[in-house]
Tab-separated table of C-alpha atoms in Angstrom:
chain	number	residue	atom	x	y	z
A	1	MET	CA	14.076	-12.792	6.352
A	2	ALA	CA	11.962	-10.472	4.174
A	3	GLU	CA	14.701	-9.263	1.936
A	4	ARG	CA	15.137	-12.910	0.913
A	5	VAL	CA	11.797	-13.977	0.588
A	6	VAL	CA	10.931	-10.986	-1.777
A	7	ASN	CA	13.045	-12.500	-4.703
A	8	GLU	CA	11.743	-16.171	-3.736
A	9	LYS	CA	8.041	-15.057	-4.930
A	10	ASN	CA	9.042	-15.162	-8.670
A	11	GLY	CA	12.380	-17.033	-8.339
A	12	GLN	CA	14.835	-14.548	-9.876
A	13	CYS	CA	15.473	-11.010	-10.642
A	14	ASP	CA	14.108	-9.403	-13.703
A	15	ASN	CA	17.332	-8.068	-14.865
A	16	LEU	CA	19.676	-10.841	-15.017
A	17	ARG	CA	22.930	-9.824	-16.719
A	18	THR	CA	24.116	-11.207	-19.949
A	19	SER	CA	27.660	-10.355	-19.675
A	20	LEU	CA	30.217	-9.746	-17.012
A	21	PRO	CA	31.849	-6.372	-16.130
A	22	VAL	CA	35.016	-6.607	-18.412
A	23	PRO	CA	36.101	-9.622	-20.887
A	24	MET	CA	38.409	-12.102	-19.652
A	25	PHE	CA	42.169	-11.631	-20.086
A	26	SER	CA	44.107	-13.210	-22.695
A	27	ARG	CA	45.892	-16.592	-21.663
A	28	ASN	CA	48.412	-16.633	-24.338
A	29	ASP	CA	51.148	-14.799	-22.604
A	30	PHE	CA	50.819	-17.439	-19.760
A	31	ASN	CA	52.283	-21.016	-19.961
A	32	ILE	CA	50.497	-23.481	-17.985
A	33	TRP	CA	53.223	-26.090	-18.623
A	34	SER	CA	55.500	-23.910	-16.355
A	35	VAL	CA	53.240	-24.664	-13.483
A	36	LEU	CA	52.028	-28.256	-14.268
A	37	LYS	CA	55.757	-29.840	-15.284
A	38	ASN	CA	56.604	-30.504	-11.629
A	39	CYS	CA	53.229	-32.221	-11.114
A	40	ILE	CA	52.895	-35.213	-13.355
A	41	GLY	CA	50.782	-38.210	-12.029
A	42	LYS	CA	50.050	-35.899	-8.432
A	43	GLU	CA	46.865	-34.425	-7.325
A	44	LEU	CA	46.436	-30.733	-8.153
A	45	SER	CA	44.311	-29.887	-5.076
A	46	LYS	CA	47.270	-28.492	-3.213
A	47	ILE	CA	49.075	-26.670	-6.258
A	48	THR	CA	48.585	-23.056	-6.157
A	49	MET	CA	47.667	-21.889	-9.890
A	50	PRO	CA	48.054	-18.282	-11.088
A	51	VAL	CA	45.021	-16.740	-10.965
A	52	VAL	CA	44.756	-15.921	-14.670
A	53	PHE	CA	43.840	-19.363	-15.246
A	54	ASN	CA	40.966	-18.925	-12.713
A	55	GLU	CA	37.278	-18.222	-13.946
A	56	PRO	CA	35.442	-15.591	-11.861
A	57	LEU	CA	33.231	-18.287	-9.999
A	58	SER	CA	33.915	-20.491	-7.064
A	59	PHE	CA	33.503	-24.076	-7.469
A	60	LEU	CA	30.135	-23.957	-5.232
A	61	GLN	CA	28.771	-21.663	-7.911
A	62	ARG	CA	30.127	-24.007	-10.799
A	63	MET	CA	28.703	-26.926	-9.122
A	64	THR	CA	25.336	-24.868	-9.081
A	65	GLU	CA	25.310	-25.069	-13.005
A	66	TYR	CA	24.067	-28.587	-12.477
A	67	MET	CA	20.659	-26.902	-12.172
A	68	GLU	CA	20.613	-25.117	-15.183
A	69	TYR	CA	18.025	-27.639	-16.620
A	70	ALA	CA	16.448	-28.161	-13.253
A	71	LYS	CA	13.072	-28.097	-15.286
A	72	LEU	CA	13.725	-31.466	-16.509
A	73	LEU	CA	13.175	-32.888	-12.733
A	74	ARG	CA	10.105	-30.790	-12.639
A	75	ILE	CA	8.907	-32.828	-15.920
A	76	ALA	CA	10.102	-36.129	-14.639
A	77	SER	CA	7.921	-35.529	-11.437
A	78	GLU	CA	4.780	-35.116	-13.664
A	79	GLN	CA	5.447	-38.186	-15.647
A	80	ALA	CA	2.638	-41.139	-15.040
A	81	THR	CA	5.374	-43.942	-14.837
A	82	PRO	CA	8.501	-44.873	-13.141
A	83	LEU	CA	10.165	-45.584	-16.273
A	84	GLU	CA	9.198	-42.360	-17.913
A	85	ARG	CA	10.592	-40.557	-14.974
A	86	LEU	CA	13.922	-42.432	-15.236
A	87	LYS	CA	14.191	-41.241	-18.917
A	88	TYR	CA	13.947	-37.618	-17.806
A	89	VAL	CA	16.311	-37.710	-14.529
A	90	SER	CA	18.648	-39.700	-16.980
A	91	ALA	CA	18.493	-36.697	-19.348
A	92	PHE	CA	19.035	-34.087	-16.354
A	93	ALA	CA	22.157	-36.109	-15.270
A	94	VAL	CA	23.578	-35.656	-18.812
A	95	SER	CA	22.295	-31.945	-19.144
A	96	ALA	CA	24.381	-31.265	-16.027
A	97	LEU	CA	27.787	-31.523	-18.021
A	98	ALA	CA	26.730	-29.335	-20.834
A	99	SER	CA	28.185	-26.318	-19.511
A	100	ASN	CA	31.638	-27.620	-19.409
A	101	TRP	CA	32.441	-27.707	-22.968
A	102	GLU	CA	35.085	-25.142	-23.753
A	103	ARG	CA	34.967	-23.960	-20.108
A	104	LEU	CA	38.866	-23.793	-19.528
A	105	GLY	CA	39.163	-21.697	-16.539
A	106	LYS	CA	39.487	-23.374	-13.125
A	107	PRO	CA	36.934	-22.220	-10.524
A	108	PHE	CA	38.515	-20.692	-7.200
A	109	ASN	CA	38.901	-23.321	-4.304
A	110	PRO	CA	35.867	-22.562	-1.793
A	111	LEU	CA	37.219	-21.762	1.678
A	112	LEU	CA	35.936	-23.687	4.728
A	113	GLY	CA	32.492	-22.741	5.443
A	114	GLU	CA	32.008	-20.805	2.272
A	115	THR	CA	28.207	-20.902	1.215
A	116	TYR	CA	26.450	-20.044	-2.081
A	117	GLU	CA	22.621	-19.696	-2.532
A	118	LEU	CA	20.597	-19.290	-5.549
A	119	ILE	CA	16.954	-19.039	-6.155
A	120	ARG	CA	15.143	-19.557	-9.653
A	121	PRO	CA	11.669	-20.045	-10.912
A	122	GLU	CA	12.131	-24.029	-10.756
A	123	PHE	CA	14.291	-24.415	-7.548
A	124	ARG	CA	16.312	-22.795	-4.861
A	125	ILE	CA	19.742	-24.484	-3.777
A	126	ILE	CA	22.412	-23.945	-0.756
A	127	CYS	CA	25.679	-25.166	-1.213
A	128	GLU	CA	28.609	-25.062	1.555
A	129	GLN	CA	32.233	-26.068	1.720
A	130	VAL	CA	31.922	-28.666	4.525
A	131	SER	CA	35.769	-29.886	4.461
A	132	HIS	CA	39.123	-28.422	3.506
A	133	HIS	CA	41.195	-31.484	3.688
A	134	PRO	CA	39.972	-33.277	1.610
A	135	PRO	CA	38.260	-30.753	-0.268
A	136	ILE	CA	34.474	-31.507	-0.271
A	137	SER	CA	31.433	-29.507	-1.657
A	138	ALA	CA	27.863	-30.320	-0.358
A	139	PHE	CA	24.550	-29.016	-1.810
A	140	HIS	CA	20.934	-29.292	-1.424
A	141	ALA	CA	18.290	-28.079	-3.766
A	142	ASP	CA	14.372	-28.281	-3.430
A	143	SER	CA	11.370	-27.046	-4.961
A	144	GLU	CA	7.567	-28.295	-4.743
A	145	SER	CA	8.163	-31.371	-6.923
A	146	PHE	CA	11.770	-32.590	-6.024
A	147	ARG	CA	14.767	-32.539	-4.114
A	148	PHE	CA	18.297	-32.687	-5.278
A	149	HIS	CA	21.465	-33.158	-2.975
A	150	GLY	CA	24.926	-34.761	-2.821
A	151	SER	CA	28.769	-34.087	-1.979
A	152	ILE	CA	31.441	-33.810	-4.376
A	153	HIS	CA	35.027	-34.337	-3.772
A	154	PRO	CA	37.034	-33.090	-7.079
A	155	LYS	CA	40.246	-34.612	-7.621
A	156	LEU	CA	42.670	-33.273	-10.388
A	157	LYS	CA	45.831	-35.039	-11.871
A	158	PHE	CA	48.148	-34.177	-14.392
A	159	TRP	CA	48.997	-36.921	-16.808
A	160	GLY	CA	51.801	-35.231	-18.975
A	161	LYS	CA	49.684	-33.970	-21.880
A	162	SER	CA	46.501	-33.728	-20.165
A	163	VAL	CA	44.627	-32.942	-16.656
A	164	GLU	CA	42.307	-35.162	-15.479
A	165	ILE	CA	39.416	-34.095	-13.030
A	166	GLN	CA	37.690	-36.891	-11.098
A	167	PRO	CA	34.232	-35.594	-9.661
A	168	LYS	CA	34.183	-38.134	-6.874
A	169	GLY	CA	30.865	-38.305	-4.912
A	170	VAL	CA	27.026	-39.574	-5.542
A	171	VAL	CA	24.160	-37.243	-6.207
A	172	THR	CA	20.384	-37.913	-5.348
A	173	VAL	CA	17.172	-36.876	-6.712
A	174	GLU	CA	14.058	-37.543	-4.599
A	175	PHE	CA	10.398	-37.047	-5.683
A	176	PRO	CA	8.929	-36.844	-2.044
A	177	LYS	CA	5.285	-36.906	-3.382
A	178	LEU	CA	6.171	-40.086	-5.146
A	179	ASN	CA	8.362	-41.733	-2.576
A	180	GLU	CA	10.950	-42.410	-5.187
A	181	ALA	CA	14.883	-41.877	-5.415
A	182	TYR	CA	17.384	-41.892	-7.928
A	183	SER	CA	21.228	-41.548	-7.454
A	184	TRP	CA	24.347	-41.475	-9.885
A	185	SER	CA	27.936	-40.549	-10.069
A	186	ASN	CA	29.163	-38.127	-12.627
A	187	VAL	CA	31.902	-39.365	-15.359
A	188	ASN	CA	35.322	-37.797	-15.351
A	189	CYS	CA	36.563	-35.012	-17.447
A	190	CYS	CA	39.865	-34.352	-19.278
A	191	VAL	CA	41.578	-31.485	-20.446
A	192	HIS	CA	43.673	-32.000	-23.488
A	193	ASN	CA	46.863	-30.163	-24.845
A	194	VAL	CA	48.290	-28.579	-21.757
A	195	ILE	CA	51.687	-28.653	-23.438
A	196	VAL	CA	51.203	-27.660	-27.107
A	197	GLY	CA	47.928	-27.143	-29.298
A	198	LYS	CA	44.713	-25.742	-28.294
A	199	LEU	CA	43.156	-26.829	-24.845
A	200	TRP	CA	39.682	-28.787	-25.096
A	201	ILE	CA	37.705	-30.826	-23.117
A	202	GLU	CA	36.038	-34.142	-23.039
A	203	GLN	CA	33.755	-36.465	-20.779
A	204	TYR	CA	34.465	-39.878	-20.536
A	205	GLY	CA	33.427	-42.938	-18.754
A	206	MET	CA	30.262	-44.829	-17.467
A	207	MET	CA	27.320	-43.452	-15.904
A	208	GLU	CA	24.578	-45.263	-14.026
A	209	VAL	CA	21.240	-43.600	-13.130
A	210	VAL	CA	19.838	-45.979	-10.815
A	211	SER	CA	15.992	-45.964	-9.697
A	212	HIS	CA	16.097	-47.320	-6.048
A	213	GLN	CA	12.525	-48.361	-5.715
A	214	HIS	CA	11.759	-49.809	-9.006
A	215	GLY	CA	14.855	-51.808	-9.935
A	216	MET	CA	15.350	-49.880	-13.208
A	217	LYS	CA	18.768	-48.310	-14.478
A	218	ALA	CA	19.839	-46.205	-16.993
A	219	THR	CA	23.764	-47.315	-18.134
A	220	LEU	CA	25.164	-44.482	-20.128
A	221	ASN	CA	28.515	-44.333	-21.877
A	222	PHE	CA	30.347	-41.251	-22.393
A	223	LYS	CA	32.415	-42.160	-25.362
A	224	PRO	CA	36.160	-40.919	-25.344
A	225	SER	CA	36.587	-39.075	-28.618
A	226	GLY	CA	39.094	-41.575	-30.274
A	227	TRP	CA	41.812	-41.127	-32.651
A	228	ASN	CA	39.607	-39.545	-35.370
A	229	ASN	CA	37.131	-37.660	-33.003
A	230	LYS	CA	34.529	-40.092	-34.468
A	231	ASP	CA	32.764	-40.635	-30.991
A	232	LEU	CA	33.487	-36.532	-29.885
A	233	HIS	CA	30.566	-35.782	-27.290
A	234	ARG	CA	28.977	-38.963	-27.904
A	235	VAL	CA	26.675	-40.675	-25.309
A	236	GLU	CA	24.772	-43.835	-25.677
A	237	GLY	CA	23.322	-46.338	-23.364
A	238	HIS	CA	20.301	-48.429	-22.285
A	239	ILE	CA	17.481	-48.764	-19.683
A	240	THR	CA	17.137	-51.930	-18.081
A	241	ASP	CA	13.834	-53.231	-15.972
A	242	ARG	CA	14.379	-55.135	-12.609
A	243	ASN	CA	14.901	-58.101	-14.646
A	244	LYS	CA	17.949	-56.575	-16.303
A	245	ARG	CA	16.209	-56.440	-19.609
A	246	LYS	CA	16.967	-53.600	-21.962
A	247	THR	CA	13.661	-51.931	-22.766
A	248	HIS	CA	15.060	-48.472	-24.168
A	249	PHE	CA	18.096	-46.784	-25.953
A	250	LEU	CA	19.337	-43.443	-25.007
A	251	TYR	CA	21.607	-41.562	-27.250
A	252	GLY	CA	22.955	-38.152	-27.986
A	253	LYS	CA	25.920	-35.681	-27.396
A	254	TRP	CA	26.475	-34.261	-23.961
A	255	THR	CA	26.806	-30.751	-25.578
A	256	GLU	CA	23.542	-30.691	-27.503
A	257	PHE	CA	20.971	-33.098	-26.802
A	258	ILE	CA	19.578	-36.634	-25.482
A	259	LYS	CA	17.142	-38.898	-27.183
A	260	CYS	CA	15.446	-42.054	-26.449
A	261	THR	CA	13.832	-44.717	-28.242
A	262	ASP	CA	12.422	-48.318	-27.416
A	263	TYR	CA	15.081	-51.095	-27.798
A	264	VAL	CA	13.308	-52.991	-30.463
A	265	SER	CA	13.484	-49.635	-32.832
A	266	TYR	CA	16.917	-49.549	-32.058
A	267	GLU	CA	17.796	-52.771	-32.973
A	268	GLU	CA	16.387	-52.569	-36.285
A	269	TYR	CA	17.959	-49.453	-36.718
A	270	VAL	CA	21.511	-50.888	-36.303
A	271	LYS	CA	20.689	-53.638	-38.788
A	272	GLU	CA	19.819	-51.363	-41.388
A	273	ASN	CA	22.582	-48.849	-40.663
A	274	ALA	CA	25.746	-51.282	-39.699
A	275	HIS	CA	28.322	-48.921	-41.060
A	276	LYS	CA	27.292	-46.279	-38.668
A	277	PHE	CA	28.023	-48.480	-35.702
A	278	LYS	CA	31.062	-50.558	-37.095
A	279	ARG	CA	34.452	-49.986	-35.220
A	280	ASN	CA	37.503	-50.265	-37.264
A	281	ALA	CA	40.064	-52.327	-35.752
A	282	ASP	CA	42.445	-49.274	-35.458
A	283	ASP	CA	39.779	-47.308	-33.809
A	284	ARG	CA	40.265	-47.919	-30.149
A	285	SER	CA	39.038	-45.678	-27.817
A	286	LYS	CA	40.642	-45.204	-24.416
A	287	SER	CA	39.570	-47.172	-21.615
A	288	PRO	CA	37.970	-45.240	-18.653
A	289	ASN	CA	40.651	-46.824	-16.367
A	290	GLU	CA	43.512	-45.683	-18.383
A	291	SER	CA	45.047	-42.073	-18.150
A	292	PRO	CA	43.255	-40.056	-20.603
A	293	GLY	CA	46.546	-38.634	-21.576
A	294	ASN	CA	47.663	-42.022	-23.149
A	295	THR	CA	51.108	-40.163	-23.325
A	296	PRO	CA	53.242	-41.704	-25.605
A	297	ARG	CA	56.789	-42.899	-24.763
A	298	LYS	CA	58.695	-40.583	-26.835
A	299	VAL	CA	56.957	-37.508	-25.004
A	300	LEU	CA	57.330	-38.919	-21.503
A	301	SER	CA	60.954	-39.006	-22.322
A	302	LYS	CA	61.156	-35.294	-23.204
A	303	LEU	CA	59.431	-34.234	-20.039
A	304	ASN	CA	62.426	-33.053	-18.032
A	305	SER	CA	63.867	-36.155	-18.430
A	306	LEU	CA	61.653	-37.869	-15.833
A	307	LYS	CA	62.027	-41.445	-14.811
A	308	MET	CA	59.706	-43.685	-16.465
A	309	SER	CA	58.797	-45.353	-13.148
A	310	SER	CA	57.134	-41.874	-12.228
A	311	PHE	CA	54.286	-42.832	-14.806
A	312	LYS	CA	53.426	-46.506	-13.671
A	313	SER	CA	49.654	-45.519	-13.738
A	314	LEU	CA	49.817	-44.118	-17.063
A	315	SER	CA	48.722	-46.035	-20.153
A	316	ILE	CA	51.760	-46.132	-22.221
A	317	GLN	CA	51.556	-46.225	-25.978
A	318	GLU	CA	54.130	-48.226	-27.972
A	319	PRO	CA	55.084	-46.647	-31.373
A	320	ASP	CA	52.457	-48.974	-33.282
A	321	ASP	CA	49.685	-47.853	-31.235
A	322	PRO	CA	47.041	-45.759	-32.726
A	323	PRO	CA	47.507	-41.876	-32.507
A	324	GLU	CA	45.742	-39.830	-29.891
A	325	PRO	CA	43.306	-36.984	-30.815
A	326	SER	CA	45.163	-34.680	-33.059
A	327	GLU	CA	47.023	-31.679	-31.445
A	328	GLY	CA	46.389	-27.929	-32.506
A	329	ASP	CA	42.723	-27.015	-33.334
A	330	ILE	CA	39.886	-27.931	-31.138
A	331	PRO	CA	38.635	-31.286	-32.471
A	332	LYS	CA	35.087	-31.217	-34.122
A	333	SER	CA	32.401	-34.256	-34.322
A	334	ASP	CA	32.370	-36.333	-37.199
A	335	SER	CA	28.833	-35.282	-38.607
A	336	THR	CA	28.382	-38.378	-40.458
A	337	TYR	CA	27.907	-40.351	-37.629
A	338	SER	CA	24.973	-38.649	-36.394
A	339	ILE	CA	21.916	-40.736	-35.716
A	340	ASP	CA	18.237	-40.300	-35.612
A	341	ILE	CA	16.388	-43.413	-34.762
A	342	PRO	CA	12.705	-43.876	-35.724
A	343	ASN	CA	10.402	-43.551	-32.885
A	344	SER	CA	12.776	-41.487	-30.767
A	345	VAL	CA	11.651	-38.887	-28.425
A	346	THR	CA	13.952	-35.572	-27.506
A	347	LEU	CA	14.337	-35.381	-23.866
A	348	TRP	CA	16.764	-32.584	-23.531
A	349	GLU	CA	18.056	-30.063	-25.763
A	350	ALA	CA	20.852	-27.657	-24.681
A	351	GLU	CA	20.288	-23.775	-25.148
A	352	SER	CA	22.341	-21.541	-27.250
A	353	ARG	CA	25.243	-19.895	-25.335
A	354	PRO	CA	25.325	-15.825	-25.741
A	355	ALA	CA	27.090	-14.565	-28.803
A	356	ASN	CA	29.844	-12.905	-26.565
A	357	THR	CA	30.543	-16.218	-24.631
A	358	ALA	CA	34.078	-16.576	-25.939
A	359	ASP	CA	34.960	-13.129	-24.414
A	360	TYR	CA	33.344	-14.407	-20.925
A	361	TYR	CA	35.128	-17.451	-20.287
A	362	GLN	CA	32.717	-19.373	-22.336
A	363	PHE	CA	30.098	-18.851	-19.866
A	364	THR	CA	26.396	-20.066	-20.600
A	365	ASN	CA	23.711	-17.399	-20.070
A	366	PHE	CA	22.920	-19.050	-16.824
A	367	ALA	CA	26.709	-18.976	-15.654
A	368	MET	CA	26.605	-15.223	-16.491
A	369	SER	CA	24.456	-14.349	-13.605
A	370	LEU	CA	25.859	-16.777	-11.191
A	371	ASN	CA	28.189	-14.247	-9.179
A	372	GLN	CA	25.816	-11.171	-9.983
A	373	LEU	CA	24.804	-9.331	-6.923
A	374	GLU	CA	21.169	-8.569	-7.576
A	375	ASP	CA	19.312	-5.720	-6.260
A	376	HIS	CA	17.757	-7.467	-3.509
A	377	MET	CA	20.959	-8.904	-2.358
A	378	LYS	CA	22.515	-5.538	-1.640
A	379	GLN	CA	20.214	-4.886	1.114
A	380	PRO	CA	21.635	-5.159	4.650
A	381	ARG	CA	22.020	-8.887	5.974
A	382	ALA	CA	19.969	-10.164	2.757
A	383	LEU	CA	22.958	-12.671	1.824
A	384	CYS	CA	24.771	-15.000	4.151
A	385	PRO	CA	28.165	-13.507	5.158
A	386	THR	CA	29.704	-16.466	3.975
A	387	ASP	CA	28.420	-16.159	0.340
A	388	SER	CA	30.749	-16.725	-2.669
A	389	ARG	CA	29.461	-13.487	-4.062
A	390	LEU	CA	31.219	-11.661	-1.506
A	391	ARG	CA	34.575	-13.216	-2.025
A	392	PRO	CA	36.756	-10.087	-3.152
A	393	ASP	CA	39.165	-12.250	-5.088
A	394	ILE	CA	36.567	-13.438	-7.379
A	395	ARG	CA	35.063	-9.944	-7.714
A	396	LYS	CA	38.198	-8.539	-8.602
A	397	LEU	CA	39.056	-11.136	-11.250
A	398	GLU	CA	35.332	-10.053	-12.680
A	399	GLN	CA	36.055	-6.773	-12.615
A	400	GLY	CA	39.452	-7.055	-14.723
A	401	ASP	CA	41.813	-6.571	-11.745
A	402	LEU	CA	44.402	-9.490	-12.101
A	403	ASP	CA	46.890	-8.227	-9.685
A	404	GLY	CA	44.383	-7.371	-6.994
A	405	ALA	CA	42.711	-10.801	-7.440
A	406	ALA	CA	45.847	-12.717	-7.053
A	407	ALA	CA	46.595	-10.296	-3.934
A	408	GLU	CA	43.137	-11.192	-2.527
A	409	LYS	CA	43.354	-14.680	-3.163
A	410	THR	CA	47.020	-14.885	-1.221
A	411	ARG	CA	45.341	-13.089	1.542
A	412	LEU	CA	42.206	-15.279	1.992
A	413	GLU	CA	44.346	-18.254	1.845
A	414	GLU	CA	46.565	-16.821	4.689
A	415	LYS	CA	43.474	-15.793	6.522
A	416	GLN	CA	42.095	-19.333	6.475
A	417	ARG	CA	45.389	-21.043	7.633
A	418	GLU	CA	45.387	-18.520	10.565
A	419	ASN	CA	41.840	-19.381	11.389
A	420	ARG	CA	42.473	-23.197	11.278
A	421	LYS	CA	45.414	-22.280	13.723
A	422	LYS	CA	42.960	-20.680	16.137
A	423	ASN	CA	40.367	-23.314	15.578
A	424	LYS	CA	42.692	-25.948	16.881
A	425	LYS	CA	42.503	-24.041	20.455
A	426	SER	CA	38.805	-23.635	20.571
A	427	GLN	CA	36.305	-26.473	20.374
A	428	ASP	CA	33.826	-23.983	19.985
A	429	GLU	CA	34.996	-22.570	16.858
A	430	LEU	CA	35.608	-25.996	15.379
A	431	THR	CA	31.994	-26.925	15.558
A	432	LEU	CA	30.818	-23.654	13.594
A	433	PHE	CA	31.641	-25.082	10.130
A	434	PRO	CA	30.147	-26.842	8.613
A	435	ARG	CA	27.090	-24.962	9.691
A	436	TRP	CA	24.373	-26.378	7.113
A	437	PHE	CA	25.489	-30.160	6.541
A	438	LYS	CA	26.142	-33.077	8.548
A	439	GLN	CA	27.840	-36.322	7.798
A	440	ASP	CA	25.409	-39.079	7.640
A	441	THR	CA	24.278	-42.152	5.682
A	442	ASN	CA	22.327	-41.526	2.501
A	443	PRO	CA	19.098	-43.522	3.098
A	444	HIS	CA	19.159	-44.581	-0.505
A	445	THR	CA	22.456	-45.474	-1.405
A	446	LYS	CA	23.520	-46.561	1.892
A	447	GLN	CA	26.829	-44.668	1.614
A	448	ASP	CA	28.448	-41.967	3.672
A	449	ASP	CA	27.127	-38.479	2.521
A	450	TRP	CA	26.587	-34.968	3.562
A	451	ILE	CA	23.049	-34.419	4.564
A	452	TYR	CA	21.530	-30.910	4.614
A	453	LYS	CA	20.546	-29.964	8.278
A	454	GLY	CA	17.812	-27.418	7.277
A	455	GLY	CA	17.480	-24.066	8.320
A	456	TYR	CA	19.361	-22.111	6.027
A	457	TRP	CA	16.339	-20.230	4.496
A	458	ASP	CA	15.231	-19.049	7.902
A	459	ARG	CA	18.625	-18.492	9.467
A	460	ASN	CA	19.496	-15.416	11.462
A	461	ASP	CA	23.335	-14.199	11.388
A	462	ASP	CA	23.054	-11.229	13.490
A	463	ASN	CA	24.810	-12.593	16.427
A	464	LEU	CA	27.315	-14.852	14.584
A	465	GLU	CA	30.840	-14.004	13.690
A	466	LEU	CA	31.170	-15.331	10.223
A	467	ASP	CA	34.474	-13.708	9.034
A	468	ILE	CA	36.087	-16.018	6.441
A	469	PHE	CA	36.607	-13.219	3.790
């Protein structure tokens, strides 16, 4: 359709906004504990959260923030060797998490069949909510040099003092001209201090970026902050060749930068700076297999006098265990632990956030424009009728109408339930969604995945009833 292609020529509108229509509501008068106290150890996907805790984006739009540093994939495709390409793909995998820092608002849950499209100079992407129970969001991005696709099944659990977000699913990068593919799964995210103190976020766990054609792998450890915040934001790991020999060391902070050096330079640096790597006996980090809350027994006993059996999956601290990250202020990274190893190359650096970010949900410049109705989108049939930008609850929250957003959110949820009842009676309607993706085997990972069927950018919506909003 001509209206869409016009914008594809240069990839974006010349007037992308740098703020939202109104600043966000203060959440100081709202108690998240009053909502979460009955949800300990449970999945939160079925819990209705007050709209004040949302940010004015759908999860499909939030997922699109993977692409903020898409230029790294283009740079990767231009490298001469698979090793150099793996370095930049790994940097891209880390960069996709940078916008999460201080982002404490919950994105709106997408409706079944909801879509989101975005075109920028480095890529275009289509996302679709392909399943409601369980909630699964699929995406497919492409450009002249790469394809990036995957599906995410986010799981949220409340552990007493923290909320854990598990982004289940695998994502894949392909370089078609090189006949190469790389895949990985994202690490967990934890929101701390949901009872007392200021909320703050950390990413933690292991990420493996696998080069399927060349037998190489980048293994990255997103370190938990630890009791003294020494490891806050830190990421470090190594690249191994097909013989499992370590060839390069990767390090940095997922909020700021990623660097790479050869493994010999790393080993020499460690010998000369052992004090920077020495771990105290009391400086134990949480295992990725433990609850990120590590809720002490004395705290558990206060949580509505709930029985301890409700917390079997928690890692219970005894009184002599090391303390958790401090409550109160958002922790700051220990600058004395910063390292700069000789022969290092900077693969990625995060862009500065706008000066007004605290007034607008801690959005990055990229996030500010995601729900913007650009001029070309306002033309008839320019956007798919299921696009997230057309959701009235998100639009009202963005415009500062909290009551209107809550009412629209309730209306859309009820409408979705009614549509599901109707769909059970009509096989034709059952096949309408998902429209752009199908369940199939990922040819690289050999796992079940949601694969793009094609056709979105050439679609014709004129004869379809796509009334989900």
